[in-house]
PDB file of C-alpha atoms in Angstrom:
ATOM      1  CA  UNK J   1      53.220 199.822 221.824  1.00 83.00           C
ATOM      2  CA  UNK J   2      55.348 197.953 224.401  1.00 89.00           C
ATOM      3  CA  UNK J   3      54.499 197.104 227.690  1.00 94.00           C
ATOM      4  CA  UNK J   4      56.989 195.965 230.229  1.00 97.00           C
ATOM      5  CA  UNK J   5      55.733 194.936 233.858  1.00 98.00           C
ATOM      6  CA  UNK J   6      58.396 194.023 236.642  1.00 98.00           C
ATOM      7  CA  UNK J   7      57.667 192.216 239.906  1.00 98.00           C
ATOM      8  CA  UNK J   8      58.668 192.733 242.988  1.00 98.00           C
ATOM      9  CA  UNK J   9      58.413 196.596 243.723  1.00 98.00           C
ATOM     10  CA  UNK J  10      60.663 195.565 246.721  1.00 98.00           C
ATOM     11  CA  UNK J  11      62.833 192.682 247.183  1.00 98.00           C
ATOM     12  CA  UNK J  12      64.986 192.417 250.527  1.00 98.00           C
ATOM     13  CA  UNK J  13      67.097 189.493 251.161  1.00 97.00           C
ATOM     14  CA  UNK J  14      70.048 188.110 253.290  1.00 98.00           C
ATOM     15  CA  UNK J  15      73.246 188.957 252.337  1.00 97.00           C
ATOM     16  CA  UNK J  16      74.681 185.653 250.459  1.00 97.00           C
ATOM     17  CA  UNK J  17      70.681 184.881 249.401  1.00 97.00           C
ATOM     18  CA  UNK J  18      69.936 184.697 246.079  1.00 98.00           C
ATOM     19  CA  UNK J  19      67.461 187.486 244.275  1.00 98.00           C
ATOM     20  CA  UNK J  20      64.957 187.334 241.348  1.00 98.00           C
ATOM     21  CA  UNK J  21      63.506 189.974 239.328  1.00 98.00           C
ATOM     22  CA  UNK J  22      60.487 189.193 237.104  1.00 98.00           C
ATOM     23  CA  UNK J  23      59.519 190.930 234.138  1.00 98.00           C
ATOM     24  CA  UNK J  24      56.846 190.487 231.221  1.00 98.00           C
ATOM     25  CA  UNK J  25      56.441 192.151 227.995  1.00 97.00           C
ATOM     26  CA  UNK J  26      53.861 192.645 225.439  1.00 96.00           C
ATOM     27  CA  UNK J  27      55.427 192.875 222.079  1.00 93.00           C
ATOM     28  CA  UNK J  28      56.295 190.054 220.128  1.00 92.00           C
ATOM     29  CA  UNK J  29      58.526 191.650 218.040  1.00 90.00           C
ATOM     30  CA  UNK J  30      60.301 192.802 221.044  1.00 92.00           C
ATOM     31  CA  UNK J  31      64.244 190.561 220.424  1.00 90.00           C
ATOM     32  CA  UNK J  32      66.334 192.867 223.004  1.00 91.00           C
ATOM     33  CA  UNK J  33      66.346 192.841 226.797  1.00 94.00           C
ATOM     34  CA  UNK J  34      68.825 194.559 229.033  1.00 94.00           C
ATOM     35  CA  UNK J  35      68.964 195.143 232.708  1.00 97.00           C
ATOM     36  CA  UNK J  36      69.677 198.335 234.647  1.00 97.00           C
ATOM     37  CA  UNK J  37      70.998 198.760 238.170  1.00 98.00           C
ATOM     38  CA  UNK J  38      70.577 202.746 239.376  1.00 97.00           C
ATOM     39  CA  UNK J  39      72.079 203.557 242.309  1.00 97.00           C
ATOM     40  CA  UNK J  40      70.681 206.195 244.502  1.00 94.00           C
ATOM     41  CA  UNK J  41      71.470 209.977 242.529  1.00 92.00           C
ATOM     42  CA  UNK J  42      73.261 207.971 239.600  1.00 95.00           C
ATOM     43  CA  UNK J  43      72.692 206.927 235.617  1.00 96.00           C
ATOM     44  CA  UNK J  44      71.309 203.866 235.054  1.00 96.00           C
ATOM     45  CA  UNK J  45      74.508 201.657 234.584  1.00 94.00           C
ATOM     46  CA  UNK J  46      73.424 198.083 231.742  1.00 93.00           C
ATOM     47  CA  UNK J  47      74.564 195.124 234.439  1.00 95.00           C
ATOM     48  CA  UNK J  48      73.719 192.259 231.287  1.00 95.00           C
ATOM     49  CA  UNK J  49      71.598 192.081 228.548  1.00 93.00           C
ATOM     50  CA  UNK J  50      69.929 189.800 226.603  1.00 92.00           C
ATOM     51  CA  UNK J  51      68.950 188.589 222.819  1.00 89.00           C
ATOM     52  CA  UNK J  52      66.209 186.488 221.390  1.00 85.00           C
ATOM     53  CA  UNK J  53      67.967 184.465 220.144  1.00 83.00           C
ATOM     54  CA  UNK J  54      69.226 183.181 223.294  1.00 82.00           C
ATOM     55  CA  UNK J  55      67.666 181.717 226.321  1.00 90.00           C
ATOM     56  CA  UNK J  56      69.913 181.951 228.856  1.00 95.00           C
ATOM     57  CA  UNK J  57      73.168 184.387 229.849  1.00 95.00           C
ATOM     58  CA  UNK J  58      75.858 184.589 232.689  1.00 96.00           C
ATOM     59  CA  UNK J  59      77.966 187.206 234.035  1.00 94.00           C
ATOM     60  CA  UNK J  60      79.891 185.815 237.026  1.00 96.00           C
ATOM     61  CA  UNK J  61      76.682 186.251 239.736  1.00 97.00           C
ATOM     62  CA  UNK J  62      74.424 187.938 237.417  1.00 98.00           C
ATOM     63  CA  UNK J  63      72.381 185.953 234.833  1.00 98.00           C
ATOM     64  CA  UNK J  64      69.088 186.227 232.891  1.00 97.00           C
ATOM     65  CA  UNK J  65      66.294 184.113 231.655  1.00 97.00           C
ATOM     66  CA  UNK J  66      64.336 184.224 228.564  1.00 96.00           C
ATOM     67  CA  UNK J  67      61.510 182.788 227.815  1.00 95.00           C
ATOM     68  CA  UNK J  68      60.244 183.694 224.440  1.00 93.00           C
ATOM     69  CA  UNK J  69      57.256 181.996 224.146  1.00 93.00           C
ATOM     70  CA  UNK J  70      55.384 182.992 227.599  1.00 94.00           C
ATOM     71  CA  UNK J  71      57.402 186.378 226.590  1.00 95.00           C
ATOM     72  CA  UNK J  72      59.558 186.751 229.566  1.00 96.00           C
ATOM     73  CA  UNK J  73      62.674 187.281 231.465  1.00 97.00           C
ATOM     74  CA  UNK J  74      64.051 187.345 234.440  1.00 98.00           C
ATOM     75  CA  UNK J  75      67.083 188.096 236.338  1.00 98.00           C
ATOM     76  CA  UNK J  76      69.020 186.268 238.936  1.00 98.00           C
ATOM     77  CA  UNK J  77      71.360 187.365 241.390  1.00 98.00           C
ATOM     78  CA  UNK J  78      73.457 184.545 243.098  1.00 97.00           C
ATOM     79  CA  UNK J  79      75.414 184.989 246.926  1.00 98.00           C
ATOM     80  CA  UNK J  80      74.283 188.774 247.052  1.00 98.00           C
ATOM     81  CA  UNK J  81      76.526 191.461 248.551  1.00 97.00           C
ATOM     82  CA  UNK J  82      75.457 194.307 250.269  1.00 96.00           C
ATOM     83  CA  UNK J  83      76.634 196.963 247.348  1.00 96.00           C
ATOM     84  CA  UNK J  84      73.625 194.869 245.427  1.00 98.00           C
ATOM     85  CA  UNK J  85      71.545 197.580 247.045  1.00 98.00           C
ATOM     86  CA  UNK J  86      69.947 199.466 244.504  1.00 98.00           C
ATOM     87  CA  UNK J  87      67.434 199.880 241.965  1.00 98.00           C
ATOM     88  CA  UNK J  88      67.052 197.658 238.978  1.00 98.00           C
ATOM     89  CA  UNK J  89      64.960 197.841 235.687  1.00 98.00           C
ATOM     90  CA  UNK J  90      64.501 195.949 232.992  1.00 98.00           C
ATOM     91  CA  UNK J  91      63.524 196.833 229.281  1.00 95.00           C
ATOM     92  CA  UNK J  92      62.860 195.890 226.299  1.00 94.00           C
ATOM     93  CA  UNK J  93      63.452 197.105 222.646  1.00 90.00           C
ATOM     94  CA  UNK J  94      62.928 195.661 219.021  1.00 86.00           C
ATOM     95  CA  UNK J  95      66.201 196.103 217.615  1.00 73.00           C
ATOM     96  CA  UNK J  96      69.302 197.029 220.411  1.00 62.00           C
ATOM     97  CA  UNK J  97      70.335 200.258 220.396  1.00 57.00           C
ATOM     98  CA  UNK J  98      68.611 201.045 217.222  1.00 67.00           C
ATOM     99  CA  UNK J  99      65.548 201.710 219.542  1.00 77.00           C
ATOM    100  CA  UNK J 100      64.115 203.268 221.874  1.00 84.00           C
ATOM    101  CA  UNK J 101      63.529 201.148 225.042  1.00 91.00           C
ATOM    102  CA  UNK J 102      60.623 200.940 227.235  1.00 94.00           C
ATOM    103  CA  UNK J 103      60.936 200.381 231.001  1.00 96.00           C
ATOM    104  CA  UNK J 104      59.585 198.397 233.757  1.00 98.00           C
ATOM    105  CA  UNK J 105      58.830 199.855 236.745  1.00 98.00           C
ATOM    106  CA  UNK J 106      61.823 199.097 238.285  1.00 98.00           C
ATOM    107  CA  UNK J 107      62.773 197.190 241.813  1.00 98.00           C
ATOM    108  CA  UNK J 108      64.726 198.287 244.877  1.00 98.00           C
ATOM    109  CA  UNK J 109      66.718 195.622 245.563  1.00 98.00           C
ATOM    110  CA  UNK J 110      68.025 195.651 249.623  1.00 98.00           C
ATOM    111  CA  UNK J 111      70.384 193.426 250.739  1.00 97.00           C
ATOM    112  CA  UNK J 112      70.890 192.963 254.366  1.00 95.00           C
ATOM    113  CA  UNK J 113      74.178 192.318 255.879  1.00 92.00           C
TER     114      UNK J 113
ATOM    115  CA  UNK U   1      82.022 202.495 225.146  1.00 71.00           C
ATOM    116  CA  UNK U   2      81.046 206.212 225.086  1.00 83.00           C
ATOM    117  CA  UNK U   3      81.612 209.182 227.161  1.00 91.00           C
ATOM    118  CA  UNK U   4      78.097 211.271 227.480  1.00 94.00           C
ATOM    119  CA  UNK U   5      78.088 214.207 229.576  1.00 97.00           C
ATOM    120  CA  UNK U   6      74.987 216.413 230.289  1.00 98.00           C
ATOM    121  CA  UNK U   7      74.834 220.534 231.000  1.00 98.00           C
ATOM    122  CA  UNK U   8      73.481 221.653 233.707  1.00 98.00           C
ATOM    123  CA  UNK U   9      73.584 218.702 236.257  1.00 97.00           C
ATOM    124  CA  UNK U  10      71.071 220.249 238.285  1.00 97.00           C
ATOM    125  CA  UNK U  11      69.133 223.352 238.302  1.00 97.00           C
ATOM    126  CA  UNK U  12      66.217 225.045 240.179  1.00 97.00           C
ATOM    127  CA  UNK U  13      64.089 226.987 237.925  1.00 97.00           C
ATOM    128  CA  UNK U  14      60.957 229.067 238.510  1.00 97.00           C
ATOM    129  CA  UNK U  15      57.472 228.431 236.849  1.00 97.00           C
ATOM    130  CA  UNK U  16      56.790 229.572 233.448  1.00 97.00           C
ATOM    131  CA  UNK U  17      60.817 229.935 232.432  1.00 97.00           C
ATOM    132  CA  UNK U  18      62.481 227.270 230.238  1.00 98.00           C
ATOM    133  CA  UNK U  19      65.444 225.451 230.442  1.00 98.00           C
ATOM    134  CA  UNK U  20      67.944 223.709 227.953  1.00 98.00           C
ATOM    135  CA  UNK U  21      69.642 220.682 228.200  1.00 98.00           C
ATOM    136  CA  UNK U  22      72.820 219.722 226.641  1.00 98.00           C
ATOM    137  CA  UNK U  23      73.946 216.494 225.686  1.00 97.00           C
ATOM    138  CA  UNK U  24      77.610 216.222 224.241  1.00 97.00           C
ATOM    139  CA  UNK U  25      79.183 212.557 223.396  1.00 95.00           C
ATOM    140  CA  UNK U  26      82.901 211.722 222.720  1.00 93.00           C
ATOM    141  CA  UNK U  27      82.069 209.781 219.690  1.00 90.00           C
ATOM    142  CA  UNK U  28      79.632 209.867 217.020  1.00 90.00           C
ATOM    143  CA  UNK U  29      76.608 208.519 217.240  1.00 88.00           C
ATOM    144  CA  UNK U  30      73.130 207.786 214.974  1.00 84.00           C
ATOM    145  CA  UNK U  31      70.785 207.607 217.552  1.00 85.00           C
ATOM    146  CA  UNK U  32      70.307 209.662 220.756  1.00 92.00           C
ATOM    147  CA  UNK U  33      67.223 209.554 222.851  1.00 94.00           C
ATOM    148  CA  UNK U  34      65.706 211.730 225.812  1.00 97.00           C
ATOM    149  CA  UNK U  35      64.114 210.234 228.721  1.00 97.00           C
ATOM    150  CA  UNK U  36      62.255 211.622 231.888  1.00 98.00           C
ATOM    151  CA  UNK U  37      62.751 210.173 235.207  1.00 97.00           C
ATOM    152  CA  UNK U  38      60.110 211.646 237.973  1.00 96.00           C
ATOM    153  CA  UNK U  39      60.732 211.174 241.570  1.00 93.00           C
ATOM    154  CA  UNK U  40      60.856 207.468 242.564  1.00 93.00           C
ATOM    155  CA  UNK U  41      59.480 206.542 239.165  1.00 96.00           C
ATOM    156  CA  UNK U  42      61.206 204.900 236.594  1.00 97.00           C
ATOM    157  CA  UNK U  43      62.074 206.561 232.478  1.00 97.00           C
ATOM    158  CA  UNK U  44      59.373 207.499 230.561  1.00 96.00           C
ATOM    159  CA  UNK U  45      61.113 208.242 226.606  1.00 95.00           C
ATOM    160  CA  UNK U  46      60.366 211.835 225.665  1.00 96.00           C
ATOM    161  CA  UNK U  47      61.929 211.592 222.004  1.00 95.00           C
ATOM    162  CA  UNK U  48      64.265 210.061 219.269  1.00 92.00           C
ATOM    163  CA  UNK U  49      66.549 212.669 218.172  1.00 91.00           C
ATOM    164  CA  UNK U  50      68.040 211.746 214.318  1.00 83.00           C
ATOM    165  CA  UNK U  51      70.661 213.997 213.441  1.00 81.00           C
ATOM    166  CA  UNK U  52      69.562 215.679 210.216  1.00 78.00           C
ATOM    167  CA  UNK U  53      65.346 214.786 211.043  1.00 80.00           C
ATOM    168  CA  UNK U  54      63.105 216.505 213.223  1.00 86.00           C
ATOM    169  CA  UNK U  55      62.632 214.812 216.722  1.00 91.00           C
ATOM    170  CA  UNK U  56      60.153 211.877 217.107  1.00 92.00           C
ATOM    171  CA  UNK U  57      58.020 212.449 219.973  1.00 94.00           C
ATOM    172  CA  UNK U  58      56.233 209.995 222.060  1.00 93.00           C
ATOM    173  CA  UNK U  59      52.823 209.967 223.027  1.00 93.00           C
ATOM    174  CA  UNK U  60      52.271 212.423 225.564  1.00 94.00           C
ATOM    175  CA  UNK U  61      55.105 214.538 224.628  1.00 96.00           C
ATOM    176  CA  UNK U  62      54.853 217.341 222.286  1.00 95.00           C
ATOM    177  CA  UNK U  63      57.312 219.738 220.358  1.00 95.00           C
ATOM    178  CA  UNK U  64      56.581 222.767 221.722  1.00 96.00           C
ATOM    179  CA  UNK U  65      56.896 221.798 225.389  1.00 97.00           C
ATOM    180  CA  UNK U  66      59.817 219.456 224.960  1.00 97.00           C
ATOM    181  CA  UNK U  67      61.371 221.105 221.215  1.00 96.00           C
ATOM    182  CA  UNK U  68      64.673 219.193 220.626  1.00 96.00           C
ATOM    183  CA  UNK U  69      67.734 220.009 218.890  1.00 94.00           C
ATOM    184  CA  UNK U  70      70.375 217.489 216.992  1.00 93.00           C
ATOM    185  CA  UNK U  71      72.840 219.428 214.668  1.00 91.00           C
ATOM    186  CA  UNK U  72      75.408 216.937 214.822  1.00 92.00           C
ATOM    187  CA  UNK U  73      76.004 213.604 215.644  1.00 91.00           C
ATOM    188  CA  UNK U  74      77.876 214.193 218.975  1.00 94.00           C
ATOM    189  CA  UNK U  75      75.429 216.437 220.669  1.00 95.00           C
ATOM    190  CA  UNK U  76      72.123 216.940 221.207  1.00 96.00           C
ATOM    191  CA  UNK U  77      69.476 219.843 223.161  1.00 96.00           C
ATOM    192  CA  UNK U  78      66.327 219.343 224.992  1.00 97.00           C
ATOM    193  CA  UNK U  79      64.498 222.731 226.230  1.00 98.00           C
ATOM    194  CA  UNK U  80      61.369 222.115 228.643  1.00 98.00           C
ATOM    195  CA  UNK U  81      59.064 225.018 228.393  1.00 98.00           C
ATOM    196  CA  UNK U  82      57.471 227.012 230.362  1.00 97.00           C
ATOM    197  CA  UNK U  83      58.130 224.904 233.293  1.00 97.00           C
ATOM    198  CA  UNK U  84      55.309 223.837 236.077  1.00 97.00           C
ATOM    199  CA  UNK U  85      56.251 222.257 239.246  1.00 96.00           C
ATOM    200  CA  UNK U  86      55.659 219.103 237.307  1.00 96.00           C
ATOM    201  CA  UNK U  87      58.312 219.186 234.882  1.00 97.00           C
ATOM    202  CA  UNK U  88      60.628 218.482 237.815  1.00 97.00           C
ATOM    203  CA  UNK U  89      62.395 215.415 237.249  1.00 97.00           C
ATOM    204  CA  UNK U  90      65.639 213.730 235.833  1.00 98.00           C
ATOM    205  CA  UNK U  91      66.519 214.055 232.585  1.00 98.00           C
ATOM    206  CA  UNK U  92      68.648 211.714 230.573  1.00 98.00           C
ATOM    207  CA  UNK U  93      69.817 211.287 227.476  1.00 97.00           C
ATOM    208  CA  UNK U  94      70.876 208.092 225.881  1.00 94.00           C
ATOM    209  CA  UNK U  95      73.068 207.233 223.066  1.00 91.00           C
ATOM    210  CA  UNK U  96      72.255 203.560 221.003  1.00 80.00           C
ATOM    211  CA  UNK U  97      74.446 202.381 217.676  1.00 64.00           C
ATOM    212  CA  UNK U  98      73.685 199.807 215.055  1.00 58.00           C
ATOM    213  CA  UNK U  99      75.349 196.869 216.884  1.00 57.00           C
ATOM    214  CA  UNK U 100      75.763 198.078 220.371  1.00 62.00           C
ATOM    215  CA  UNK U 101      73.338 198.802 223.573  1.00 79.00           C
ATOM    216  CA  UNK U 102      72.356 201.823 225.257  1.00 86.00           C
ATOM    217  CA  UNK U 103      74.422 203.633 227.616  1.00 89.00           C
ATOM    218  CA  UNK U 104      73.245 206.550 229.443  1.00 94.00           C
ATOM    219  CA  UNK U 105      74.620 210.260 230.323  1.00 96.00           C
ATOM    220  CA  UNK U 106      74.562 211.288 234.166  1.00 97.00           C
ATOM    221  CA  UNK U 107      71.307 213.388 234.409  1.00 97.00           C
ATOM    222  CA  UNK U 108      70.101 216.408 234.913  1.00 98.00           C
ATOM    223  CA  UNK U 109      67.921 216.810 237.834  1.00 97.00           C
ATOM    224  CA  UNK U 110      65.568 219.543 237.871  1.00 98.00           C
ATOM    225  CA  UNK U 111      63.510 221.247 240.472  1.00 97.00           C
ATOM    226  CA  UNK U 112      60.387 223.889 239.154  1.00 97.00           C
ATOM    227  CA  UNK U 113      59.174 226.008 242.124  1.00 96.00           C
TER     228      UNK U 113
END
């Protein structure tokens, strides 16, 4: 089955400092790739996702990396705010929602003001 | 996208009882999932519930610890038997569609003494 690892366990930065979360997976025929951010006592809330199909993607400060061939992804957090604080996972699935998806291990993400 | 609410939010349950866990959504959906969340860890998937198919457990998960309802396709059941102190975690369940990611209901957190 799929494996997902995600490095760093911990990431602090400056407040305005850019973050990067690292993530590798296992299965080829893995073509979906969201990201999670979990605040503390909350659901996992998707912050951007990802398709094979596409290398790169951009949500205002949020944006993630693809790289099929060395099989994977990263995301990047630009001029980081201190409600960045939190817990963030990424996944992968073969098909969207259609599947199940399997988990990295997740980093807590602490921005400093 | 969806609403997903879970029953109970929390409980504290003794050893040996069980407890069930409902999942309602707002909309139809085809698939729901069930994941675990242990303290400080991040989701492990318990099952794929198919409305109309028995549950499809993953490894390390049986049916008679985790058995799993689905008699529509706007709500779902998990019961965890005969509970140990280990069966304490967070429970979620998920919702996916054909075209669409997965969004998440709000947990149920659960303590075993």
């Amino acid at each position: 089955g799929e494996n997902v690892e995600q490095h760093p366990s911990t990431l602090s930065v400056q407040e305005g400092d850019s973050a990067v979360i690292k993530c590798t997976y296992s299965d080829s025929a893995s073509n979906y790739f969201p990201w999670y951010k979990q605040e503390l006592g909350k659901r996992p809330q998707l912050i951007i996702d990802i398709r094979s199909n596409v290398g790169e993607k951009k949500d205002q400060r949020i944006a993630v990396t693809l790289n099929k061939t060395a099989k994977h992804f990263s995301l990047h957090i630009t001029e980081t705010q201190p409600e960045d604080s939190a817990v963030y996972f990424c996944a992968a699935s073969r098909d969207t929602g259609r599947r199940a998806l399997t988990f990295g291990s997740g980093t807590r993400l602490q921005v400093q003001p | 996208s969806a609403v997903i609410s879970q029953k109970p939010s929390r409980d504290i349950c003794q050893r040996g009882t069980s407890l069930t866990i409902q999942c309602q959504v707002d909309s139809q959906v085809t698939m729901m999932f069930w994941y675990r969340q242990q303290p400080g860890q991040s989701l492990t998937l318990i099952a794929t519930a198919n409305q109309g198919s028995e549950a499809t457990y993953e490894s390390g998960f049986v049916i008679d610890k985790f058995p799993i309802s689905r008699p529509n396709l706007t709500f779902s059941t998990l019961t965890v038997s005969n509970m140990s102190p280990e069966d304490s975690s967070i429970y979620l369940c998920s919702i996916g569609a054909v075209t669409d990611t997965q969004y998440f209901g709000p947990g149920t957190r659960l303590t075993v003494l």
